[in-house]
PDB file of C-alpha atoms and ligand atoms in Angstrom:
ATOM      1  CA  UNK K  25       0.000   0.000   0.000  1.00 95.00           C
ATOM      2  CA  UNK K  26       1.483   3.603  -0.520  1.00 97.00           C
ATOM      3  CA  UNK K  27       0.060   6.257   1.729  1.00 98.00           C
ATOM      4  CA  UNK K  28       0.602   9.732   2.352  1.00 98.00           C
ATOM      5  CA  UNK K  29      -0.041  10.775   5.523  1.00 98.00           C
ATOM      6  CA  UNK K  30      -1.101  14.464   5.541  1.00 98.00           C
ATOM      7  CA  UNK K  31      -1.638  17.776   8.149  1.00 98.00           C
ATOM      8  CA  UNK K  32      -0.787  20.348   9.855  1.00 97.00           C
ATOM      9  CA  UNK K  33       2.979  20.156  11.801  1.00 97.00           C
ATOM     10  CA  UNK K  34       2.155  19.106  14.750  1.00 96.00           C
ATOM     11  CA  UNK K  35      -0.818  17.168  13.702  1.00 97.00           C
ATOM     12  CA  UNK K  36       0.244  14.310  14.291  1.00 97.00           C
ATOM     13  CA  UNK K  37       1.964  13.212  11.206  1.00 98.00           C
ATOM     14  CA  UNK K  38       5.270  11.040  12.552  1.00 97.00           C
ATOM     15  CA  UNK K  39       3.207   9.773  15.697  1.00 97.00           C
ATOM     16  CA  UNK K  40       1.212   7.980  13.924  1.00 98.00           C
ATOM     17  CA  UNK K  41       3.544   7.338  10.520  1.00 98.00           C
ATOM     18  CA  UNK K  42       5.659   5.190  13.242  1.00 97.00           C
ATOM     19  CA  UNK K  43       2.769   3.173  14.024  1.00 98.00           C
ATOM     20  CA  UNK K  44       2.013   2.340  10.712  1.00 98.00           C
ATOM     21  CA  UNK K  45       5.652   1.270   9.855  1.00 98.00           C
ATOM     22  CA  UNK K  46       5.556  -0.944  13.340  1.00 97.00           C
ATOM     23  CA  UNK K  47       2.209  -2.547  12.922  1.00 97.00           C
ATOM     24  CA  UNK K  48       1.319  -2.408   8.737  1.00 96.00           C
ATOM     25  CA  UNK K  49       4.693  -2.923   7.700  1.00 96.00           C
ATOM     26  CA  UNK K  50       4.662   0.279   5.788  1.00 97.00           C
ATOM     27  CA  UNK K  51       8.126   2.277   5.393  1.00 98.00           C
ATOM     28  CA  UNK K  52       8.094   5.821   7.346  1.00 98.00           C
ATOM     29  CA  UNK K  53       9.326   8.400   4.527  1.00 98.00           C
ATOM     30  CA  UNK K  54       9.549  11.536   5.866  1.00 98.00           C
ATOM     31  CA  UNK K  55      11.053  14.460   4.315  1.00 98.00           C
ATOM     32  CA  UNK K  56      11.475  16.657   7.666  1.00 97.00           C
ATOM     33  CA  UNK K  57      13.668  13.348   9.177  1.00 96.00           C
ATOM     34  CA  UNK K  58      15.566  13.289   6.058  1.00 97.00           C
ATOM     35  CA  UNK K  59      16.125  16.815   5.827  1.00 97.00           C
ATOM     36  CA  UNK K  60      17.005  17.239   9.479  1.00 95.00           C
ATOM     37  CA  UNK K  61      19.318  14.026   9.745  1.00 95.00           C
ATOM     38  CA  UNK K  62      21.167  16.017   6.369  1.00 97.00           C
ATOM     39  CA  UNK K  63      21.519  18.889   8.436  1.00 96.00           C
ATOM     40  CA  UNK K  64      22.798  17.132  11.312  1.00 94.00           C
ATOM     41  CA  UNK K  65      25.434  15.338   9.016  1.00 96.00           C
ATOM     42  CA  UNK K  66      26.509  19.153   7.259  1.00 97.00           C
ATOM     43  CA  UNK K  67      25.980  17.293   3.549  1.00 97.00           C
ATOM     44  CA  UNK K  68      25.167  20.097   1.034  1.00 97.00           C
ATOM     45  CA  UNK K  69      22.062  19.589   1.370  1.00 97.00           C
ATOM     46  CA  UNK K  70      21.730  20.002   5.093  1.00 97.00           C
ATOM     47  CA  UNK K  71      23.356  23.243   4.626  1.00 97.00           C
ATOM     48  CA  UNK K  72      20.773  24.378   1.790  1.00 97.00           C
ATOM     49  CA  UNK K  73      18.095  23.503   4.275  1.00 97.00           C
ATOM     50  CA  UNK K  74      18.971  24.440   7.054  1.00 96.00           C
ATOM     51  CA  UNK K  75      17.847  28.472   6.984  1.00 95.00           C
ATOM     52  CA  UNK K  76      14.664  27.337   5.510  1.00 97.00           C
ATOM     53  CA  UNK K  77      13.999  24.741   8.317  1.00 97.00           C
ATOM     54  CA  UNK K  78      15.254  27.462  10.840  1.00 95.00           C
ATOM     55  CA  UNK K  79      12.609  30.280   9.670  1.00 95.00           C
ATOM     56  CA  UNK K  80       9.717  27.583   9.518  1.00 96.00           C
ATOM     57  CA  UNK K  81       9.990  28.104   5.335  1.00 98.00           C
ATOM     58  CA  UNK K  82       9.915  25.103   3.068  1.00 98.00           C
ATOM     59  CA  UNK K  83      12.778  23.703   1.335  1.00 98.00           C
ATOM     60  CA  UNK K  84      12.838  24.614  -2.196  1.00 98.00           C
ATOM     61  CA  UNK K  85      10.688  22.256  -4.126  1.00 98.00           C
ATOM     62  CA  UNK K  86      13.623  20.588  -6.720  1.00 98.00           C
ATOM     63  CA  UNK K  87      15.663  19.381  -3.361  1.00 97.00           C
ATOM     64  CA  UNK K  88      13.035  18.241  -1.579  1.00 98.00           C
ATOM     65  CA  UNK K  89      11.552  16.052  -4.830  1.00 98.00           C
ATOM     66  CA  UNK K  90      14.814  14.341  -4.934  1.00 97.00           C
ATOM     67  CA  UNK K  91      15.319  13.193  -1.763  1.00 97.00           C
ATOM     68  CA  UNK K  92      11.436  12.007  -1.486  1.00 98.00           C
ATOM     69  CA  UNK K  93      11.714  10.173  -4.881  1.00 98.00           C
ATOM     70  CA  UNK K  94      15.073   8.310  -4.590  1.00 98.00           C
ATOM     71  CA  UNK K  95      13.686   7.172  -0.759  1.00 98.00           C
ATOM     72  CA  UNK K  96      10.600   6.179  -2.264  1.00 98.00           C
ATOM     73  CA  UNK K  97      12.647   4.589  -4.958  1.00 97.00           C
ATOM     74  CA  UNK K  98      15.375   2.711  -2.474  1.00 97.00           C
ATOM     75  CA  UNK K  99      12.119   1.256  -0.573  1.00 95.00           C
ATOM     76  CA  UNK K 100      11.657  -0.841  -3.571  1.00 95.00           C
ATOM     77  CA  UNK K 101       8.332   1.863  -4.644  1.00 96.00           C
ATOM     78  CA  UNK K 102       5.630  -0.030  -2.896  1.00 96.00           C
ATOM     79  CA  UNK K 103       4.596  -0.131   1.048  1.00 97.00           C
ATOM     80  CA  UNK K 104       5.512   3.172   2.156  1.00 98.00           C
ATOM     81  CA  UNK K 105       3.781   6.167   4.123  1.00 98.00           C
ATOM     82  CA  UNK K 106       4.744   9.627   2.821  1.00 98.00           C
ATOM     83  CA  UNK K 107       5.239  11.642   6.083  1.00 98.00           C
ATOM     84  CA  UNK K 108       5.786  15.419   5.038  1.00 98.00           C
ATOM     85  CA  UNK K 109       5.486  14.979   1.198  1.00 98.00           C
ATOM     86  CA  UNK K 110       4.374  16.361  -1.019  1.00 98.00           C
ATOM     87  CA  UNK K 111       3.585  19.755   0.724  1.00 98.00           C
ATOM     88  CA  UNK K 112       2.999  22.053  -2.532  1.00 98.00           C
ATOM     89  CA  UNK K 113       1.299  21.988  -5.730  1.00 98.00           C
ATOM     90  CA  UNK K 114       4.066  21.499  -7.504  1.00 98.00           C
ATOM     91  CA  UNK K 115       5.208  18.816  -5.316  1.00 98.00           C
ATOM     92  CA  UNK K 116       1.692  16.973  -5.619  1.00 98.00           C
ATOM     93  CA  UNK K 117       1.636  16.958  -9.657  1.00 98.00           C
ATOM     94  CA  UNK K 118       5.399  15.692  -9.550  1.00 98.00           C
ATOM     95  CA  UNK K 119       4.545  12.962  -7.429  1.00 98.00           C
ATOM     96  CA  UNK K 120       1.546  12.168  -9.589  1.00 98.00           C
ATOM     97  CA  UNK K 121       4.334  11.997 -12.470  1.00 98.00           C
ATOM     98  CA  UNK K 122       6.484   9.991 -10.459  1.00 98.00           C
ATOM     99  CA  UNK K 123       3.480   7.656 -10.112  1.00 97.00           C
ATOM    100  CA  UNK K 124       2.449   7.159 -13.423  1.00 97.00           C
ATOM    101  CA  UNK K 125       6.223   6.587 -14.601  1.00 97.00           C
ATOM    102  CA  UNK K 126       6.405   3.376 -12.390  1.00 96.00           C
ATOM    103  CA  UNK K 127       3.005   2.695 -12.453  1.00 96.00           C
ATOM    104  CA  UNK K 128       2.823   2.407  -8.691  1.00 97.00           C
ATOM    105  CA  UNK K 129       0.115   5.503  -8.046  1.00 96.00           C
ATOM    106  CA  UNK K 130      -0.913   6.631  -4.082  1.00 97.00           C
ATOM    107  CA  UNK K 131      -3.576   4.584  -2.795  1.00 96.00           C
ATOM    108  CA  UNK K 132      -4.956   7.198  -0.435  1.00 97.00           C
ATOM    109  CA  UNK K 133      -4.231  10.615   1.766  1.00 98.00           C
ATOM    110  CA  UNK K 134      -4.614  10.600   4.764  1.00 98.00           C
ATOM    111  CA  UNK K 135      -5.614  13.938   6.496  1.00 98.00           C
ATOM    112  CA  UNK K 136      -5.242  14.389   9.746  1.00 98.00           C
ATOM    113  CA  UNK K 137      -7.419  17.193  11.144  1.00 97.00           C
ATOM    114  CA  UNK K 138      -6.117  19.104  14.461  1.00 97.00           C
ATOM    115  CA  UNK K 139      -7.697  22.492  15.697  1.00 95.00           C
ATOM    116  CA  UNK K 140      -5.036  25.364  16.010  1.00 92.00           C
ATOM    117  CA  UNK K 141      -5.210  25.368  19.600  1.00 91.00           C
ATOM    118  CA  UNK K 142      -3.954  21.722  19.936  1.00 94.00           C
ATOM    119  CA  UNK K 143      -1.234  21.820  17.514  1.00 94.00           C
ATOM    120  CA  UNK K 144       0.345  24.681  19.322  1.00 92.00           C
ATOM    121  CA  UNK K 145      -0.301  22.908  22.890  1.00 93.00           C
ATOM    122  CA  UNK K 146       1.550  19.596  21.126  1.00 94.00           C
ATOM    123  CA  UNK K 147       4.481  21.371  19.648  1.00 95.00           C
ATOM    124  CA  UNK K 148       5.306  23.003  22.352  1.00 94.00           C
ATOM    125  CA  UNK K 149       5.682  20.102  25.048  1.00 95.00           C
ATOM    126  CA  UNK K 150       7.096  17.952  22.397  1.00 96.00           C
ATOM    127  CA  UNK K 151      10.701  17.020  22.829  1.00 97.00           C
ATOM    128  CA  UNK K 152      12.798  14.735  20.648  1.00 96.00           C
ATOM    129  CA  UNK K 153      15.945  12.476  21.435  1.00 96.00           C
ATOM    130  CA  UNK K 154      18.984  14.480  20.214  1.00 93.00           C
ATOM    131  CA  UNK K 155      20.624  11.432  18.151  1.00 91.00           C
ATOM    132  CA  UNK K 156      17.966   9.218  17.294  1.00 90.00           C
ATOM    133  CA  UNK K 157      15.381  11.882  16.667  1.00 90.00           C
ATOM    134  CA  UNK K 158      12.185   9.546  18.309  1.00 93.00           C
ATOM    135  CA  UNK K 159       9.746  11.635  19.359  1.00 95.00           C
ATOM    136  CA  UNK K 160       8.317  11.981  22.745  1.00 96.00           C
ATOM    137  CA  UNK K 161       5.825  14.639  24.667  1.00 96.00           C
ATOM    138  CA  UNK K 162       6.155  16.107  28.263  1.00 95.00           C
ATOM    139  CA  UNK K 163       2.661  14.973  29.206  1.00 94.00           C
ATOM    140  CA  UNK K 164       0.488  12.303  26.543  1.00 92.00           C
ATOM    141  CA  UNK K 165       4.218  10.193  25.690  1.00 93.00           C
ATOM    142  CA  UNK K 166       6.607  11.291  28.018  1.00 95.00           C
ATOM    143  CA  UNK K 167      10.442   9.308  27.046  1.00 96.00           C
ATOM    144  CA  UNK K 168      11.579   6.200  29.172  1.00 95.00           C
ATOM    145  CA  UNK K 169      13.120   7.005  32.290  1.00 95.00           C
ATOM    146  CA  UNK K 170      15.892   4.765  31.159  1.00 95.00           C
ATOM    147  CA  UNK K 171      16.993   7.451  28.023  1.00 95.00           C
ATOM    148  CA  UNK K 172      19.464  10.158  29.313  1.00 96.00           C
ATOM    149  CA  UNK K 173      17.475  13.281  30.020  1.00 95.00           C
ATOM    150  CA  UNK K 174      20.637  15.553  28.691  1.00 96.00           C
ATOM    151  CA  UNK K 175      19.702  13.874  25.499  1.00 97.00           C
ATOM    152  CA  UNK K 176      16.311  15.017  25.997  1.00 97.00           C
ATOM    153  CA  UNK K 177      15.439  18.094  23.602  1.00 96.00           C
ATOM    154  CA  UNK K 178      13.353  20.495  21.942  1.00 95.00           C
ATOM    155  CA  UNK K 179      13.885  20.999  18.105  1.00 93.00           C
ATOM    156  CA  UNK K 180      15.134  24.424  16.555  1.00 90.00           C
ATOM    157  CA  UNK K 181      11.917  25.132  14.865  1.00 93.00           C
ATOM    158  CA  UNK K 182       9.669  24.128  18.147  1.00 95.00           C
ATOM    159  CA  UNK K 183      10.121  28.048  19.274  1.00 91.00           C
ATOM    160  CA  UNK K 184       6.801  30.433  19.288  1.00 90.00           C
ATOM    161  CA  UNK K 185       7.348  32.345  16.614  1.00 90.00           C
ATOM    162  CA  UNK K 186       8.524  29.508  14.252  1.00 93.00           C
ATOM    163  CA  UNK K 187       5.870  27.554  15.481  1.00 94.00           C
ATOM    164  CA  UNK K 188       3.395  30.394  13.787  1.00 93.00           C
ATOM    165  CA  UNK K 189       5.206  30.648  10.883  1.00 95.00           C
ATOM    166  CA  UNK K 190       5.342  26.825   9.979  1.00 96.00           C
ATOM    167  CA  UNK K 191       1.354  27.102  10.538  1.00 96.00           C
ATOM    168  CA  UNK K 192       0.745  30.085   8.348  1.00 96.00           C
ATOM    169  CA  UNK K 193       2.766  28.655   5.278  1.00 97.00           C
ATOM    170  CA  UNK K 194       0.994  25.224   6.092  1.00 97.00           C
ATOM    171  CA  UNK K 195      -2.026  27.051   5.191  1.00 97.00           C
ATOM    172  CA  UNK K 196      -0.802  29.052   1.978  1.00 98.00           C
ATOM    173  CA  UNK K 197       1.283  26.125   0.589  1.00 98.00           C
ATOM    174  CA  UNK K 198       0.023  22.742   1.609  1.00 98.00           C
ATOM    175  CA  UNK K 199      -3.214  22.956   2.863  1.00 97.00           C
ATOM    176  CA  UNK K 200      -5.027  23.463  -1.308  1.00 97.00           C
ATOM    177  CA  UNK K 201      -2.709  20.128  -1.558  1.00 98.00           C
ATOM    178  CA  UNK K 202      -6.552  18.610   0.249  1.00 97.00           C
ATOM    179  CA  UNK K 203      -8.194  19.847  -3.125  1.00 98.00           C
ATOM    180  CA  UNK K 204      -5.905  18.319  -5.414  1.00 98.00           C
ATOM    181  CA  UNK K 205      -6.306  15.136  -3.619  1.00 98.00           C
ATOM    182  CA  UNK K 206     -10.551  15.075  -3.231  1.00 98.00           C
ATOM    183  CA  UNK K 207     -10.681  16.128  -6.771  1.00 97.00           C
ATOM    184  CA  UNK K 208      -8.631  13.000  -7.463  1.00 96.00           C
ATOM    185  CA  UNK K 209     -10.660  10.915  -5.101  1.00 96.00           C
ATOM    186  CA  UNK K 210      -7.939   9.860  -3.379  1.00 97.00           C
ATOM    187  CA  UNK K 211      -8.595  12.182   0.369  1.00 97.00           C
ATOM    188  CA  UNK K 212      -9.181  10.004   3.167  1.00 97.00           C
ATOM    189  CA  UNK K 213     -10.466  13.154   6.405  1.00 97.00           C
ATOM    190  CA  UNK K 214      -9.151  11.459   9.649  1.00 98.00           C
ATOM    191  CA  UNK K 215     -10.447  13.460  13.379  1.00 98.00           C
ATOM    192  CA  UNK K 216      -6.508  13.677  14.892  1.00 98.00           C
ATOM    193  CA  UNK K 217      -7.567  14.643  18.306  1.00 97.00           C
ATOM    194  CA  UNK K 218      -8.060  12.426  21.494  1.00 95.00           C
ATOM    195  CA  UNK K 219      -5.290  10.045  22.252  1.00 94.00           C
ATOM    196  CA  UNK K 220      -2.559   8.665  20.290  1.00 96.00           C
ATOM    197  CA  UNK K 221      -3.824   4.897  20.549  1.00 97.00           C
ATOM    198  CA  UNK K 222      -7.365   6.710  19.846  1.00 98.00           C
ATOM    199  CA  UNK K 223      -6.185   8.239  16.458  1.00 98.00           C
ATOM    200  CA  UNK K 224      -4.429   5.152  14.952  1.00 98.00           C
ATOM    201  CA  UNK K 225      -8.021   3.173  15.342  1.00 98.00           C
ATOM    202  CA  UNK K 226      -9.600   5.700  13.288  1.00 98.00           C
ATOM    203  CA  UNK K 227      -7.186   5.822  10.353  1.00 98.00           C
ATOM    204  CA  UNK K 228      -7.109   1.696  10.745  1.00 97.00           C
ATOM    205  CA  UNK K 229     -10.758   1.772   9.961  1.00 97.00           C
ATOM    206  CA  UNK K 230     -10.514   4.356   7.937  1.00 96.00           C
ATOM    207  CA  UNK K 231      -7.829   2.691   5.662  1.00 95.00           C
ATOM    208  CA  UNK K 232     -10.174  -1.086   5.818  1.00 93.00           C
ATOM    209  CA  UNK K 233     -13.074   0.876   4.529  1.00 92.00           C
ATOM    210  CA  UNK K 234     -11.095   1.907   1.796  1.00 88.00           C
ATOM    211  CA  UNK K 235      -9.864  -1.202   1.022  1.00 83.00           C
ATOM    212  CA  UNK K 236     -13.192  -2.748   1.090  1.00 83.00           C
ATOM    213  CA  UNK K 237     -15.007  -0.103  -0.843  1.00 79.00           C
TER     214      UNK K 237
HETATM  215  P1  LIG V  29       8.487  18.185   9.347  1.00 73.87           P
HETATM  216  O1  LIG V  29       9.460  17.529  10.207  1.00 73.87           O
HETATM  217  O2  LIG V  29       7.685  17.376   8.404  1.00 73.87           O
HETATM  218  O3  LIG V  29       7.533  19.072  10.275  1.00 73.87           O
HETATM  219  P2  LIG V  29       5.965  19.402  10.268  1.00 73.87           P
HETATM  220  O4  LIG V  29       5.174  19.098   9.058  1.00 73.87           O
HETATM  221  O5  LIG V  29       5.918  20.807  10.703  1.00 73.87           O
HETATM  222  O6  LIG V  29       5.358  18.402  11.214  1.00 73.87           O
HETATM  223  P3  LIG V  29       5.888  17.976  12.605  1.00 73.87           P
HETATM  224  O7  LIG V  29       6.953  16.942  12.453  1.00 73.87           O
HETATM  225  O8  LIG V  29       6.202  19.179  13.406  1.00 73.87           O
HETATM  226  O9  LIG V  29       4.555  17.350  13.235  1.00 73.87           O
HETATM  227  P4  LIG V  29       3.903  15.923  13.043  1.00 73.87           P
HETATM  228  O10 LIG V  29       2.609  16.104  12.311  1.00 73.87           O
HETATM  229  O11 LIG V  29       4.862  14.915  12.527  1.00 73.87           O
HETATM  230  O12 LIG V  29       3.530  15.644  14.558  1.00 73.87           O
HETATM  231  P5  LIG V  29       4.198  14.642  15.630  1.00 73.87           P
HETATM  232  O13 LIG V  29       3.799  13.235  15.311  1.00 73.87           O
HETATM  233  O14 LIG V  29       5.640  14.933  15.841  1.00 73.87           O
HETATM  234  O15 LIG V  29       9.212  19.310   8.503  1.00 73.87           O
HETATM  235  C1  LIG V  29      10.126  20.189   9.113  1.00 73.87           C
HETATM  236  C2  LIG V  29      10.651  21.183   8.110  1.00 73.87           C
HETATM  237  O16 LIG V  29      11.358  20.506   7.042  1.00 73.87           O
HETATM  238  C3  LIG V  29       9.592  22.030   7.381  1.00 73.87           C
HETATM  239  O17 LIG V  29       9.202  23.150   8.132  1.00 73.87           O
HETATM  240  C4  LIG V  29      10.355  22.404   6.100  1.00 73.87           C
HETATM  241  O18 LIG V  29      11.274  23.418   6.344  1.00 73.87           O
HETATM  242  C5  LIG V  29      11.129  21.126   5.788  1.00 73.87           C
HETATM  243  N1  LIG V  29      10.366  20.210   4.916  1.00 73.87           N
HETATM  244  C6  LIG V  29       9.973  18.938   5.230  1.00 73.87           C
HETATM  245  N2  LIG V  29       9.281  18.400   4.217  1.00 73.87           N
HETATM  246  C7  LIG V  29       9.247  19.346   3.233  1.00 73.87           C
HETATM  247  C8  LIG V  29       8.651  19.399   1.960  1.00 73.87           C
HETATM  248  N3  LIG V  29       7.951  18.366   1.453  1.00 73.87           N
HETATM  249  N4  LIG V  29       8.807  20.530   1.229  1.00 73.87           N
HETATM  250  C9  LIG V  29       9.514  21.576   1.695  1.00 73.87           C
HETATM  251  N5  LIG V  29      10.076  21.600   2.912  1.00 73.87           N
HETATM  252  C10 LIG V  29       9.955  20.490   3.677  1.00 73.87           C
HETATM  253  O19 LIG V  29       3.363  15.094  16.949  1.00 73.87           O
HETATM  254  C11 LIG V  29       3.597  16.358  17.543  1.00 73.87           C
HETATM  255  C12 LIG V  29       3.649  16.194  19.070  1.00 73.87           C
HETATM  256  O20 LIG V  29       2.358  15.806  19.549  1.00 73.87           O
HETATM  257  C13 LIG V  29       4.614  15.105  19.573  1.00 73.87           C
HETATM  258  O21 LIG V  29       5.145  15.531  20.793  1.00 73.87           O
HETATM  259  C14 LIG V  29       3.711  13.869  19.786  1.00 73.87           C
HETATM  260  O22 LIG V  29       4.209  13.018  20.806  1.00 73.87           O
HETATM  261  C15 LIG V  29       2.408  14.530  20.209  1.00 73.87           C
HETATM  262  N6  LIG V  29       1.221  13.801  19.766  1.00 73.87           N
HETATM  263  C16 LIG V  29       1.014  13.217  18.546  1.00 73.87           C
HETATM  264  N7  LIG V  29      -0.223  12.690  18.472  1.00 73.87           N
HETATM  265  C17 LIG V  29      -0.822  12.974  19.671  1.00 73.87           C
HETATM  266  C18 LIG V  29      -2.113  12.704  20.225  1.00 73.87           C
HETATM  267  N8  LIG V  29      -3.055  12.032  19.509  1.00 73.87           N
HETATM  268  N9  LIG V  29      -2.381  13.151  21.473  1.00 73.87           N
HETATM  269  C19 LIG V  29      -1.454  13.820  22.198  1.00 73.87           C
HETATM  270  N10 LIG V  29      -0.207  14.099  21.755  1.00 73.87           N
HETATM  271  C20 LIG V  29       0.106  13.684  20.485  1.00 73.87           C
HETATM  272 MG1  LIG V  30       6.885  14.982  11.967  1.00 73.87          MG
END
C-alpha cells in the first residue's frame, strides 16, 4: 500500500507514521527526518536547508523532490507512508508523475485534522531524542526514564514564533494540496484529536473501509 499521511505540523503526522511502519509494515518516509538528519550530518544539502527549516519556510521544491523520490525509490516503490510529502502543488503533480512513470500511483491521503489550539499545545511540550530523533511529549508520551534526560530536547523550529510561521505557510502552501487530492478521489479526512492509541483506530478503519469499498 502507498500512503501519504497528511496535516498540519504538529498534527500528528510522525506519531502515527511510526505506528504504521511498526504494525502495517509500511516504510516511514519523511522528508522533515531526512532533511534534518542532512543537516545534522553538514551534507550540502543540510546546509541548503537548514535556513529554511530554521525560519519555519519550506525547502525549495527541486531538493526536496529528490530526496522524497530516490527514498521512495530505495524502498523498492511499494509499502511506504509519505510523512511530510508532497507539501505544494508542484510537489503533488510531480509525485503524480512519479506515479504514473512506475506505475505504482498513491492509494490514499490521509488527512489528519487538528484544531489550532492543539497543535500549538503539542508542539510546544514535544521534545525529541537528540541522536535518534524519536519523538516523545512532556505529558500524553513522556520518554523512558531509562533514556538520558541531557539527550532530551526540543527541536530548533519548536520556538513560538517559528511555530506560527510553519502554521501560516501550512495554510498558503500545503493545505489546497486537500483539493488536489478530493478532486482526485484519493482524500481520506481522519479526526486527529483524542489520544494517540485513539487516532491510529480511526485511520485503521478508515484505511479497511477503503480497502473494502
Ligand atoms: P516536518 O518535520 O515534516 O515538520 P511538520 O510538518 O511541521 O510536522 P511535525 O513533524 O512538526 O509534526 P507531526 O505532524 O509529525 O507531529 P508529531 O507526530 O511529531 O518538517 C520540518 C521542516 O522541514 C519544514 O518546516 C520544512 O522546512 C522542511 N520540509 C519537510 N518536508 C518538506 C517538503 N515536502 N517541502 C519543503 N520543505 C519540507 O506530533 C507532535 C507532538 O504531539 C509530539 O510531541 C507527539 O508526541 C504529540 N502527539 C502526537 N499525536 C498525539 C495525540 N493524539 N495526542 C497527544 N499528543 C500527540
Ligand atoms: Mg513529523
Amino acid at each position: 500500500m502507498r500512503l501519504i499521511i497528511f496535516g498540519p505540523p504538529g498534527a500528528g503526522k510522525g506519531t502515527q507514521a511510526g505506528l504504521l511502519e511498526q504494525r502495517r509494515g509500511l516504510v516511514q518516509i519523511s522528508t522533515g527526518d531526512i532533511i534534518r538528519e542532512a543537516m545534522k550530518n553538514e551534507t550540502p544539502v543540510g546546509k541548503e536547508a537548514k535556513a529554511y527549516v530554521e525560519k519555519g519556510e519550506l525547502v525549495p521544491d527541486t531538493v526536496v523532490r529528490k530526496l522524497a523520490e530516490n527514498a521512495i525509490a530505495d524502498e523498492g516503490y511499494d509499502d511506504y507512508v509519505l510523512d511530510g510529502y508532497p507539501r505544494t502543488t508542484q510537489q503533488a503533480e510531480w509525485l503524480t508523475e512519479f506515479g504514473e512513470e512506475n506505475d505504482t500511483p498513491i492509494d490514499a491521503v490521509l488527512s489528519l485534522e487538528v484544531p489550532d489550539a492543539v497543535i500549538v499545545e503539542r508542539l510546544s511540550r514535544r521534545r525529541v531524542h537528540a541522536e535518534t530523533g524519536e519523538t516523545y511529549h512532556l505529558d500524553h508520551d513522556p520518554p523512558p526514564d531509562s533514556v538520558d534526560p541531557d539527550l532530551i530536547v526540543q527541536r530548533d523550529d519548536d520556538k513560538p514564533e517559528t511555530i506560527r510561521n510553519r502554521l501560516s505557510v501550512y495554510r498558503e502552501e500545503t493545505q489546497p494540496l486537500e483539493d488536489y487530492y478530493a478532486d482526485r478521489d484519493a482524500l481520506v479526512t481522519v479526526d486527529g484529536q483524542g489520544d494517540i492509541e485513539e487516532v491510529y483506530t480511526r485511520i485503521e478503519t478508515a484505511l479497511d473501509e477503503r480497502v473494502a469499498a
